[in-house]
Short mmCIF file of C-alpha atoms in Angstrom, two decimals:
data_model
loop_
_atom_site.label_atom_id
_atom_site.label_comp_id
_atom_site.label_asym_id
_atom_site.label_seq_id
_atom_site.Cartn_x
_atom_site.Cartn_y
_atom_site.Cartn_z
CA MET F 1 137.49 86.16 107.85
CA LYS F 2 134.09 84.42 108.13
CA VAL F 3 131.42 84.67 105.48
CA THR F 4 128.91 87.13 107.17
CA ASP F 5 131.82 89.43 107.61
CA VAL F 6 132.54 89.20 103.71
CA VAL F 7 128.59 89.76 103.01
CA VAL F 8 128.85 92.87 105.19
CA GLN F 9 131.92 93.97 103.24
CA CYS F 10 130.17 93.25 99.99
CA LEU F 11 127.09 95.57 101.31
CA GLU F 12 129.39 98.14 102.01
CA ASN F 13 131.31 97.99 98.57
CA GLU F 14 127.74 98.47 97.01
CA GLY F 15 127.56 101.73 99.12
CA VAL F 16 124.45 100.49 101.50
CA GLU F 17 123.68 102.75 104.08
CA TYR F 18 120.90 100.85 105.69
CA VAL F 19 119.70 97.47 106.45
CA PHE F 20 116.12 96.93 107.68
CA GLY F 21 114.90 93.71 109.39
CA ILE F 22 114.60 91.31 112.19
CA VAL F 23 117.21 89.04 113.66
CA GLY F 24 116.46 85.51 114.12
CA THR F 25 118.79 82.18 114.87
CA GLU F 26 119.62 81.67 111.47
CA VAL F 27 121.22 85.38 110.91
CA LEU F 28 122.86 85.81 114.22
CA ASP F 29 126.12 85.84 112.38
CA VAL F 30 125.01 88.50 109.92
CA ALA F 31 123.71 90.72 112.98
CA ASP F 32 126.96 90.38 114.70
CA SER F 33 128.94 91.12 111.39
CA LEU F 34 126.76 94.35 110.98
CA SER F 35 127.45 95.49 114.43
CA LYS F 36 131.19 95.95 113.30
CA SER F 37 130.32 98.15 110.40
CA THR F 38 130.96 101.58 110.62
CA GLN F 39 129.01 102.37 107.24
CA ILE F 40 125.75 100.54 107.64
CA GLN F 41 123.09 101.39 110.24
CA TYR F 42 121.04 98.21 111.12
CA VAL F 43 117.30 99.20 111.68
CA ASN F 44 115.47 96.54 113.62
CA VAL F 45 111.82 96.86 112.52
CA ARG F 46 108.66 95.37 114.28
CA HIS F 47 107.67 93.06 111.26
CA GLU F 48 109.40 91.94 108.23
CA GLN F 49 106.83 93.19 105.81
CA GLY F 50 107.55 96.78 107.21
CA ALA F 51 111.28 96.03 106.38
CA ALA F 52 110.77 95.05 102.76
CA PHE F 53 108.39 98.18 102.60
CA MET F 54 111.14 100.50 103.90
CA ALA F 55 113.68 99.10 101.80
CA ASP F 56 111.46 99.52 98.61
CA VAL F 57 110.61 103.32 99.38
CA TYR F 58 114.23 104.11 100.36
CA GLY F 59 115.36 102.40 97.11
CA ARG F 60 113.19 104.54 95.02
CA LEU F 61 114.11 107.95 96.61
CA SER F 62 117.78 107.19 97.23
CA ASN F 63 119.07 106.27 93.84
CA LYS F 64 120.51 102.99 95.72
CA VAL F 65 119.53 99.55 96.46
CA GLY F 66 117.25 99.06 99.56
CA VAL F 67 118.43 96.13 101.64
CA CYS F 68 116.15 93.99 104.09
CA LEU F 69 117.10 90.94 106.30
CA SER F 70 115.37 88.05 107.68
CA THR F 71 115.49 84.64 109.31
CA LEU F 72 114.02 81.59 107.75
CA GLY F 73 110.39 80.33 107.85
CA PRO F 74 107.87 82.95 109.06
CA GLY F 75 110.33 85.83 108.76
CA ALA F 76 111.05 84.84 105.33
CA ALA F 77 107.30 84.54 104.41
CA ASN F 78 106.59 87.89 106.10
CA LEU F 79 108.94 89.55 103.66
CA ILE F 80 106.92 88.29 100.43
CA THR F 81 104.44 91.03 100.39
CA GLY F 82 106.94 93.84 100.44
CA MET F 83 109.47 91.83 98.07
CA ALA F 84 106.66 91.44 95.56
CA SER F 85 105.55 95.12 96.11
CA ALA F 86 108.98 96.31 94.97
CA GLN F 87 108.99 93.83 92.17
CA LEU F 88 105.83 95.08 90.72
CA ASP F 89 106.33 98.71 91.23
CA HIS F 90 110.13 98.28 89.94
CA SER F 91 111.92 99.34 93.04
CA PRO F 92 115.57 98.11 93.75
CA VAL F 93 115.60 95.97 96.82
CA VAL F 94 117.93 93.02 97.85
CA ALA F 95 116.88 90.55 100.57
CA ILE F 96 119.38 88.64 102.58
CA ILE F 97 117.60 85.87 104.39
CA GLY F 98 118.70 83.37 106.44
CA GLN F 99 118.02 79.58 105.96
CA ALA F 100 118.34 76.33 107.74
CA GLY F 101 121.60 74.51 107.21
CA VAL F 102 121.77 72.24 104.05
CA GLU F 103 122.23 69.11 106.03
CA ARG F 104 118.41 69.70 106.73
CA HIS F 105 117.23 70.51 103.15
CA HIS F 106 116.33 66.99 102.15
CA LYS F 107 113.97 66.04 104.86
CA GLU F 108 110.85 67.43 106.57
CA SER F 109 112.45 69.99 109.39
CA HIS F 110 111.67 72.71 111.63
CA GLN F 111 110.74 76.05 109.91
CA TYR F 112 112.33 74.69 106.65
CA MET F 113 110.71 75.78 103.41
CA ASP F 114 112.44 76.01 99.93
CA LEU F 115 112.95 79.72 100.08
CA VAL F 116 114.54 79.81 96.53
CA LYS F 117 111.29 78.83 95.04
CA LEU F 118 109.20 80.74 97.52
CA PHE F 119 110.42 83.88 96.26
CA GLU F 120 110.69 83.06 92.58
CA PRO F 121 107.51 84.39 91.46
CA ALA F 122 108.04 87.75 93.67
CA THR F 123 111.66 88.73 92.48
CA LYS F 124 113.79 89.16 89.49
CA TRP F 125 116.03 86.75 90.86
CA SER F 126 115.85 84.18 93.87
CA THR F 127 119.27 82.50 94.62
CA GLN F 128 120.88 80.42 97.43
CA ILE F 129 124.44 80.62 98.73
CA ASN F 130 125.70 76.96 98.17
CA GLU F 131 129.31 77.59 97.91
CA SER F 132 130.83 80.08 100.56
CA GLN F 133 133.32 81.30 98.00
CA THR F 134 130.45 82.48 95.72
CA VAL F 135 129.46 85.29 98.13
CA PRO F 136 130.98 88.13 96.52
CA GLU F 137 129.82 87.35 93.06
CA LYS F 138 126.25 86.64 94.10
CA ILE F 139 125.90 89.78 95.89
CA ARG F 140 127.41 91.76 93.17
CA LYS F 141 125.09 90.15 90.60
CA ALA F 142 122.05 90.57 93.12
CA PHE F 143 122.66 94.56 93.09
CA ARG F 144 123.52 94.85 89.73
CA MET F 145 120.31 92.76 88.58
CA SER F 146 118.19 94.88 91.04
CA LYS F 147 119.34 97.94 89.66
CA MET F 148 119.03 97.01 85.94
CA GLU F 149 116.04 97.87 84.01
CA LYS F 150 113.38 97.27 84.93
CA PRO F 151 114.52 97.54 88.46
CA GLY F 152 113.13 95.11 91.18
CA SER F 153 113.61 92.63 94.01
CA VAL F 154 116.28 90.09 94.52
CA ALA F 155 116.44 87.26 97.32
CA ILE F 156 119.72 85.78 98.46
CA THR F 157 119.29 83.01 101.06
CA LEU F 158 122.24 82.05 103.15
CA PRO F 159 122.07 78.62 104.92
CA GLU F 160 123.22 78.63 108.35
CA ASN F 161 126.01 76.08 108.36
CA PHE F 162 127.86 78.52 105.60
CA SER F 163 127.59 81.84 108.07
CA SER F 164 130.48 81.22 110.11
CA GLN F 165 132.88 79.50 107.72
CA MET F 166 136.18 80.96 107.24
CA ILE F 167 136.88 82.09 103.44
CA ALA F 168 139.43 84.57 101.81
CA SER F 169 136.96 86.05 99.51
CA SER F 170 136.75 89.92 99.07
CA PRO F 171 134.26 91.99 97.25
CA LEU F 172 134.10 92.38 93.37
CA PRO F 173 134.45 95.83 91.76
CA VAL F 174 131.13 97.84 91.35
CA THR F 175 130.74 98.78 87.67
CA SER F 176 128.34 101.29 86.29
CA LEU F 177 125.46 99.80 84.17
CA PRO F 178 125.94 100.05 80.48
CA GLU F 179 123.47 102.67 78.72
CA CYS F 180 122.38 101.99 75.16
CA VAL F 181 120.47 104.04 72.70
CA PRO F 182 118.47 103.29 69.52
CA VAL F 183 120.23 103.22 66.17
CA GLN F 184 119.81 106.31 63.82
CA GLU F 185 117.24 104.24 61.62
CA SER F 186 115.10 103.71 64.49
CA ILE F 187 114.89 107.69 65.43
CA ASP F 188 114.42 108.45 61.89
CA ALA F 189 111.65 105.92 61.87
CA ALA F 190 110.16 107.29 64.77
CA CYS F 191 110.10 111.03 63.52
CA THR F 192 108.72 109.77 60.12
CA LEU F 193 105.76 108.06 61.99
CA ILE F 194 104.92 111.21 64.14
CA LYS F 195 105.07 113.11 60.96
CA LYS F 196 102.38 111.09 59.21
CA HIS F 197 100.08 111.34 62.02
CA LEU F 198 97.97 114.33 62.94
CA LYS F 199 96.96 113.61 66.47
CA PRO F 200 99.46 111.99 68.84
CA PHE F 201 98.60 111.57 72.23
CA ILE F 202 101.82 111.19 74.76
CA ILE F 203 101.17 108.62 77.68
CA VAL F 204 104.04 108.78 80.27
CA GLY F 205 105.02 106.13 82.95
CA ASN F 206 107.29 105.87 85.85
CA GLY F 207 110.17 104.87 83.73
CA VAL F 208 110.62 108.43 82.99
CA ASN F 209 111.32 109.09 86.70
CA ARG F 210 113.52 105.97 87.10
CA GLN F 211 115.58 106.94 84.39
CA ALA F 212 115.85 110.89 85.20
CA ALA F 213 114.49 111.59 82.00
CA VAL F 214 112.09 114.55 83.15
CA PRO F 215 114.00 117.53 81.52
CA GLU F 216 114.11 115.77 78.09
CA LEU F 217 110.41 114.74 78.25
CA LEU F 218 109.59 118.37 78.74
CA THR F 219 111.59 119.31 75.97
CA PHE F 220 109.81 116.75 73.67
CA VAL F 221 106.54 117.68 74.69
CA GLU F 222 107.11 121.47 74.27
CA THR F 223 108.31 120.84 70.85
CA LEU F 224 105.39 118.44 69.65
CA GLN F 225 102.73 120.36 71.46
CA SER F 226 100.48 117.34 71.78
CA PRO F 227 98.40 116.27 75.03
CA VAL F 228 99.89 114.28 77.67
CA THR F 229 98.67 111.89 80.22
CA HIS F 230 100.56 110.08 82.97
CA SER F 231 100.13 106.94 85.20
CA PHE F 232 99.60 106.85 88.97
CA MET F 233 103.22 106.65 89.59
CA ALA F 234 104.52 109.20 87.16
CA LYS F 235 102.70 112.00 88.97
CA GLY F 236 104.73 115.28 88.84
CA VAL F 237 106.41 114.62 85.33
CA LEU F 238 104.44 117.67 84.31
CA PRO F 239 103.78 120.79 85.99
CA LYS F 240 100.29 121.25 87.04
CA GLU F 241 99.99 124.52 84.92
CA GLN F 242 101.53 122.95 81.75
CA PRO F 243 98.60 123.43 79.15
CA LEU F 244 99.38 120.23 77.70
CA ASN F 245 98.91 118.38 81.03
CA TYR F 246 95.91 115.93 80.88
CA TYR F 247 96.58 114.73 84.35
CA THR F 248 96.49 110.99 85.55
CA PHE F 249 94.87 108.22 83.60
CA GLY F 250 94.53 104.40 84.80
CA PHE F 251 91.06 104.42 87.01
CA LYS F 252 88.86 101.65 86.88
CA GLU F 253 85.72 103.73 86.35
CA ASN F 254 85.22 107.49 85.21
CA ASP F 255 88.60 107.81 83.37
CA GLU F 256 88.13 110.98 81.60
CA VAL F 257 91.11 111.24 79.44
CA LEU F 258 90.29 108.15 77.69
CA ALA F 259 87.82 110.28 75.66
CA GLY F 260 90.98 112.15 74.39
CA LEU F 261 92.92 108.92 73.91
CA LYS F 262 90.03 107.89 71.27
CA GLU F 263 90.32 110.97 69.40
CA ALA F 264 94.07 110.38 68.83
CA ASP F 265 95.57 108.75 65.78
CA LEU F 266 98.95 107.81 67.30
CA LEU F 267 99.86 106.69 70.86
CA ILE F 268 103.51 107.96 72.01
CA VAL F 269 104.17 105.68 75.17
CA ILE F 270 107.11 106.57 77.02
CA GLY F 271 108.35 104.60 80.01
CA PHE F 272 105.11 103.17 80.79
CA ASP F 273 104.61 99.94 82.75
CA PHE F 274 101.92 97.61 81.95
CA VAL F 275 101.39 96.55 85.48
CA GLU F 276 99.87 100.03 86.18
CA LYS F 277 97.26 99.48 83.55
CA LEU F 278 96.96 97.11 80.65
CA PRO F 279 96.53 98.28 77.24
CA LYS F 280 93.07 96.68 76.77
CA ASP F 281 91.79 99.47 78.94
CA TRP F 282 93.04 102.41 77.23
CA ASN F 283 93.53 101.51 73.77
CA VAL F 284 90.36 99.97 72.52
CA LYS F 285 90.91 101.33 69.06
CA LYS F 286 94.13 99.59 69.08
CA LEU F 287 95.82 102.79 67.77
CA PRO F 288 99.42 102.58 66.57
CA VAL F 289 102.13 103.06 69.01
CA LEU F 290 105.41 104.46 69.24
CA HIS F 291 107.08 102.52 72.07
CA ILE F 292 109.76 104.84 73.89
CA ASP F 293 111.24 102.57 76.78
CA SER F 294 114.38 100.84 78.32
CA LEU F 295 113.27 97.55 77.16
CA PRO F 296 111.37 95.96 74.14
CA ALA F 297 107.64 96.22 73.84
CA GLU F 298 105.43 93.34 75.44
CA ILE F 299 103.39 91.47 73.04
CA ASN F 300 99.91 92.58 73.21
CA GLU F 301 97.13 92.73 70.99
CA TYR F 302 96.01 96.17 72.11
CA TYR F 303 99.60 97.53 71.87
CA PRO F 304 100.33 97.57 68.11
CA VAL F 305 103.93 98.80 67.87
CA GLU F 306 105.01 100.48 64.73
CA VAL F 307 108.35 101.72 65.92
CA GLU F 308 110.22 100.90 68.94
CA LEU F 309 112.92 103.25 70.54
CA VAL F 310 114.64 100.98 73.15
CA GLY F 311 117.27 102.03 75.30
CA ASN F 312 118.11 104.82 78.11
CA MET F 313 115.25 107.03 78.04
CA ARG F 314 117.23 110.16 78.87
CA ASN F 315 119.59 109.47 76.17
CA THR F 316 116.88 108.27 73.67
CA LEU F 317 114.72 111.42 74.28
CA GLN F 318 117.88 113.52 73.84
CA LEU F 319 118.42 112.15 70.45
CA ILE F 320 114.90 112.41 69.25
CA ASN F 321 114.91 116.20 70.62
CA GLN F 322 117.89 116.81 68.22
CA SER F 323 116.04 115.47 65.36
CA ILE F 324 113.83 117.88 63.13
CA LEU F 325 110.42 117.00 65.12
CA PRO F 326 107.17 118.59 63.69
CA THR F 327 104.61 120.54 65.86
CA LYS F 328 101.66 118.33 66.10
CA SER F 329 99.47 120.71 68.08
CA TRP F 330 95.88 119.87 68.75
CA ILE F 331 93.14 119.95 71.55
CA PRO F 332 90.86 117.15 72.42
CA SER F 333 87.12 118.00 71.83
CA GLY F 334 84.83 119.08 74.14
CA GLY F 335 86.78 121.02 76.58
CA LEU F 336 88.46 117.82 77.72
CA LYS F 337 90.91 119.53 79.90
CA ASP F 338 88.35 121.39 81.84
CA GLN F 339 86.26 118.29 82.25
CA ILE F 340 89.07 116.60 83.76
CA LYS F 341 90.18 119.31 86.33
CA THR F 342 86.36 119.41 87.46
CA ALA F 343 85.99 115.74 87.74
CA TYR F 344 89.26 115.46 89.67
CA GLN F 345 88.71 118.63 91.71
CA ILE F 346 91.90 120.23 90.29
CA ASP F 347 92.26 124.06 91.19
CA GLN F 348 88.74 123.84 92.49
CA PRO F 349 87.87 126.10 95.52
CA VAL F 350 87.69 124.29 98.79
CA SER F 351 83.92 122.98 99.10
CA GLY F 352 82.73 124.75 102.22
CA THR F 353 83.65 123.20 105.34
CA HIS F 354 83.37 119.74 104.57
CA LEU F 355 86.17 117.27 105.53
CA THR F 356 86.66 115.11 102.45
CA ILE F 357 89.79 113.61 101.20
CA GLU F 358 89.92 116.21 98.33
CA ASN F 359 89.42 118.96 100.66
CA VAL F 360 92.49 117.42 102.72
CA ILE F 361 94.68 117.29 99.46
CA HIS F 362 93.93 120.77 98.88
CA CYS F 363 95.29 121.77 102.21
CA ILE F 364 98.36 119.81 101.84
CA GLU F 365 99.29 121.52 98.40
CA THR F 366 98.53 124.83 99.61
CA HIS F 367 100.85 124.44 102.72
CA THR F 368 103.65 122.56 101.56
CA SER F 369 106.78 123.10 99.60
CA ASP F 370 107.95 121.86 96.11
CA GLU F 371 110.15 119.16 98.05
CA THR F 372 107.33 117.61 100.09
CA ILE F 373 107.05 113.70 99.77
CA VAL F 374 103.47 112.37 100.11
CA LEU F 375 103.14 108.77 100.45
CA SER F 376 99.57 107.31 99.78
CA ASP F 377 98.30 103.91 101.18
CA VAL F 378 96.29 101.69 99.25
CA GLY F 379 92.46 101.99 99.33
CA ALA F 380 89.71 104.54 98.12
CA HIS F 381 91.82 107.68 99.06
CA LYS F 382 94.81 106.48 96.85
CA VAL F 383 92.53 107.20 93.98
CA SER F 384 91.51 110.42 95.11
CA ILE F 385 95.07 111.16 95.82
CA ALA F 386 95.95 109.98 92.15
CA ARG F 387 93.31 112.41 90.69
CA THR F 388 93.30 115.53 92.84
CA TYR F 389 96.85 115.82 94.17
CA GLN F 390 99.34 117.55 92.04
CA PRO F 391 102.86 117.17 93.46
CA LYS F 392 105.24 120.04 92.25
CA LYS F 393 107.95 117.93 91.40
CA PRO F 394 108.73 114.41 89.90
CA ASN F 395 108.98 111.45 92.24
CA ARG F 396 107.56 113.41 95.31
CA LEU F 397 104.28 111.28 95.41
CA ILE F 398 105.07 107.54 95.96
CA ILE F 399 102.12 105.29 95.29
CA SER F 400 101.90 101.43 95.39
CA ASN F 401 100.32 100.71 92.08
CA GLY F 402 101.96 97.44 90.81
CA LEU F 403 101.00 95.10 93.72
CA ALA F 404 98.98 97.86 95.31
CA ALA F 405 99.93 96.68 98.77
CA MET F 406 97.91 97.86 101.71
CA GLY F 407 100.02 98.96 104.75
CA ILE F 408 103.00 100.62 102.78
CA ALA F 409 102.63 104.21 104.08
CA ILE F 410 103.66 104.24 107.66
CA PRO F 411 106.87 101.90 106.80
CA GLY F 412 107.48 103.76 103.54
CA ALA F 413 107.76 107.06 105.34
CA ILE F 414 110.43 105.70 107.66
CA GLY F 415 112.38 104.57 104.32
CA ALA F 416 111.39 107.96 102.69
CA LYS F 417 112.66 110.08 105.85
CA LEU F 418 115.94 108.00 105.81
CA ALA F 419 116.71 108.75 102.09
CA CYS F 420 115.63 112.34 102.10
CA PRO F 421 116.21 113.50 105.64
CA ASP F 422 115.97 117.06 104.91
CA ASP F 423 112.51 116.85 103.13
CA LEU F 424 109.09 116.94 104.67
CA VAL F 425 107.39 113.57 104.68
CA ILE F 426 103.63 113.15 104.77
CA CYS F 427 102.03 109.65 104.73
CA ILE F 428 98.32 109.44 104.03
CA THR F 429 96.77 105.94 105.33
CA GLY F 430 93.33 104.74 105.38
CA ASP F 431 92.11 103.16 108.94
CA GLY F 432 92.49 99.58 107.18
CA GLY F 433 96.24 100.18 106.04
CA ALA F 434 97.33 101.96 109.11
CA LEU F 435 96.57 99.31 111.56
CA MET F 436 98.63 96.69 109.22
CA ASN F 437 102.05 98.10 110.05
CA PHE F 438 101.22 100.64 112.78
CA ALA F 439 103.86 99.19 115.16
CA GLU F 440 106.81 100.75 112.84
CA ILE F 441 105.88 104.16 114.36
CA GLU F 442 107.90 102.57 117.52
CA THR F 443 110.81 102.06 114.77
CA ALA F 444 110.51 105.95 113.49
CA LYS F 445 110.34 107.04 117.14
CA ARG F 446 113.59 104.93 118.02
CA LEU F 447 115.35 106.37 114.95
CA GLY F 448 114.62 109.98 115.86
CA LEU F 449 112.57 110.61 112.44
CA SER F 450 110.00 113.33 111.98
CA PHE F 451 106.96 113.00 109.49
CA ILE F 452 103.34 113.58 109.48
CA ILE F 453 100.80 110.69 109.63
CA ILE F 454 97.40 111.26 108.29
CA VAL F 455 94.85 108.59 109.18
CA LEU F 456 91.61 108.64 107.67
CA ASN F 457 89.08 107.22 109.77
CA ASP F 458 85.78 106.06 108.38
CA SER F 459 85.58 102.43 110.06
CA MET F 460 85.46 100.64 106.61
CA LEU F 461 87.48 99.50 103.53
CA LYS F 462 85.63 102.20 101.44
CA LEU F 463 86.60 101.17 98.17
CA GLU F 464 85.32 97.68 98.63
CA VAL F 465 82.23 99.02 100.18
CA SER F 466 81.35 101.21 97.28
CA GLN F 467 82.26 98.23 94.82
CA MET F 468 79.87 95.80 96.48
CA ASN F 469 77.18 98.32 96.94
CA LYS F 470 77.40 98.88 93.29
CA LYS F 471 77.58 95.20 92.33
CA PHE F 472 75.08 93.66 95.16
CA GLY F 473 73.15 96.54 96.33
CA GLU F 474 74.79 96.01 99.82
CA ASN F 475 78.11 95.10 101.35
CA TYR F 476 79.29 92.46 103.81
CA GLY F 477 82.71 92.01 105.72
CA VAL F 478 84.08 95.50 104.99
CA THR F 479 83.42 97.30 108.02
CA PHE F 480 85.17 97.46 111.51
CA GLN F 481 85.73 99.36 114.64
CA ASN F 482 88.85 101.23 115.20
CA PRO F 483 90.83 102.11 118.38
CA ASP F 484 91.28 105.95 119.31
CA PHE F 485 94.16 106.55 117.21
CA VAL F 486 95.23 109.86 119.10
CA GLN F 487 95.58 107.73 122.07
CA LEU F 488 97.08 105.17 120.34
CA ALA F 489 99.72 107.55 118.98
CA ALA F 490 100.35 108.71 122.62
CA SER F 491 101.05 105.28 123.62
CA PHE F 492 104.20 105.28 121.20
CA GLY F 493 104.92 108.63 122.59
CA ILE F 494 103.98 110.96 119.79
CA ASN F 495 101.84 113.74 119.38
CA GLY F 496 98.23 113.31 117.71
CA MET F 497 95.06 115.27 117.30
CA ARG F 498 91.75 114.55 115.62
CA ALA F 499 90.14 116.77 113.40
CA SER F 500 86.44 116.54 112.57
CA THR F 501 85.81 119.61 110.21
CA LEU F 502 88.13 121.29 107.71
CA ASN F 503 88.88 124.22 109.64
CA GLU F 504 89.92 121.91 112.61
CA PHE F 505 92.20 120.01 109.88
CA GLU F 506 93.86 123.07 108.76
CA ASN F 507 94.88 124.38 111.99
CA ILE F 508 96.04 121.17 113.19
CA PHE F 509 97.98 120.76 109.86
CA ASN F 510 99.64 124.03 110.31
CA GLU F 511 100.42 123.06 113.72
CA ALA F 512 102.13 119.76 112.76
CA LEU F 513 104.14 121.62 110.33
CA GLN F 514 105.86 123.64 112.94
CA SER F 515 106.76 120.16 114.59
CA VAL F 516 109.50 119.42 112.37
CA GLU F 517 111.65 117.53 114.92
CA GLU F 518 108.85 114.73 115.75
CA ILE F 519 106.52 112.51 114.35
CA PHE F 520 102.76 114.00 114.30
CA LEU F 521 99.57 111.90 113.80
CA ILE F 522 96.22 113.73 112.60
CA GLU F 523 93.04 111.32 112.80
CA VAL F 524 90.93 112.74 110.25
CA ALA F 525 87.05 111.60 110.80
CA LEU F 526 85.93 111.47 107.20
CA GLU F 527 82.48 112.48 106.12
CA SER F 528 80.60 109.69 104.19
#
């Protein structure tokens, strides 16, 4: 059996359903072997960045590892953004990357770069197959590392000269990851720490979603009765109507919840990833911290940990919930929750007929079900979505907030729809992010997928315009001209309509909701 046949057998052994990529000379044998698989569907995309984004979102939502494929040189370089995004957002992704034969590695050679070194800063592990017999163990290790907390991306480089070699290897057994819990002494120390403070404030991160610990979190919150805030990527962990929900934090400006954090005397930080917001921005008083996470705390001056509970968060929270926890009911002063709801336009009536991103969000919330998946691209609208949009369940809003990579929404919608084929998927993108990977609409159309694309058209990078105007009193290099997105959509064979008023948007959105078997694009002419 040739090496690439073994590679595909190993992928099948790991439960892989999809491989996203572009075939090049150095991975022809991989493609040939994939063509024989009855389990794996190969999705040929239009750009390798899109392949990595698809694998990223698919991995987040499927509880499996997303897999992408590229050839060497420019193909590999095109993967970097998506792989780095998966790494910083802690999504499980494995890339199989073709490489020049080892006989070319010691000299200047066409399209050759040291891919192991290239991918090292963008992944948990970057490795090359240097001996064909090691394929099964390297692939098993790659998948294991990718899913192990904290999840991330892994790159495996396969030199061309090994691809067609004949070997007798077979896949290694897939074993479950170990789940550890803190010792009882640590649980007791955590309870003692909580008891001696009057005003704990709970901060929740995306680790709670990753480790399926939301029910246990809710029990903890309802027992403690202390206020809670959450990061961008953890939205949905608390119901909107939960009285203790003080909504999202992590904004550069006007982060209203910080006033409540400053009143607290203890921060209980659960599953929070520093990549979303460094402690110096939200713990300026250097309040003591109870750290609950899958990994030990990072050393940080503004994160003075007094007790650490390290282990599987679901099991850890179960243990602490079984302890005798005191009620620490308190309310931040100044009507803070109402201030946040007003500032973030949560539960606010639609403001007249203005076509703003907030009114678009209110419309989506009103007309969609609990299972709806919304993907936000990166830009000014991401901030608005993080503030205003309240998903009805955890892991139903996908935001890139580690690398914060523009262009993720459209390819991400493909990954989301493949992971959750029965759920409504809506991607919201600015005009800047949309045109970065618009070509993947052809991929989605070819696959027969259906989702709604909302393109916010204001002919600028609005966040940068705002920042430059504030800093310099003017802006430069952040505006552009756009195509007719409706006609562009039509050229791909999909329906599109343009909304210039809020009433038009609501009518078009309701029409799009009826088009459950096809892709529908709505161009929104945002008011400045």
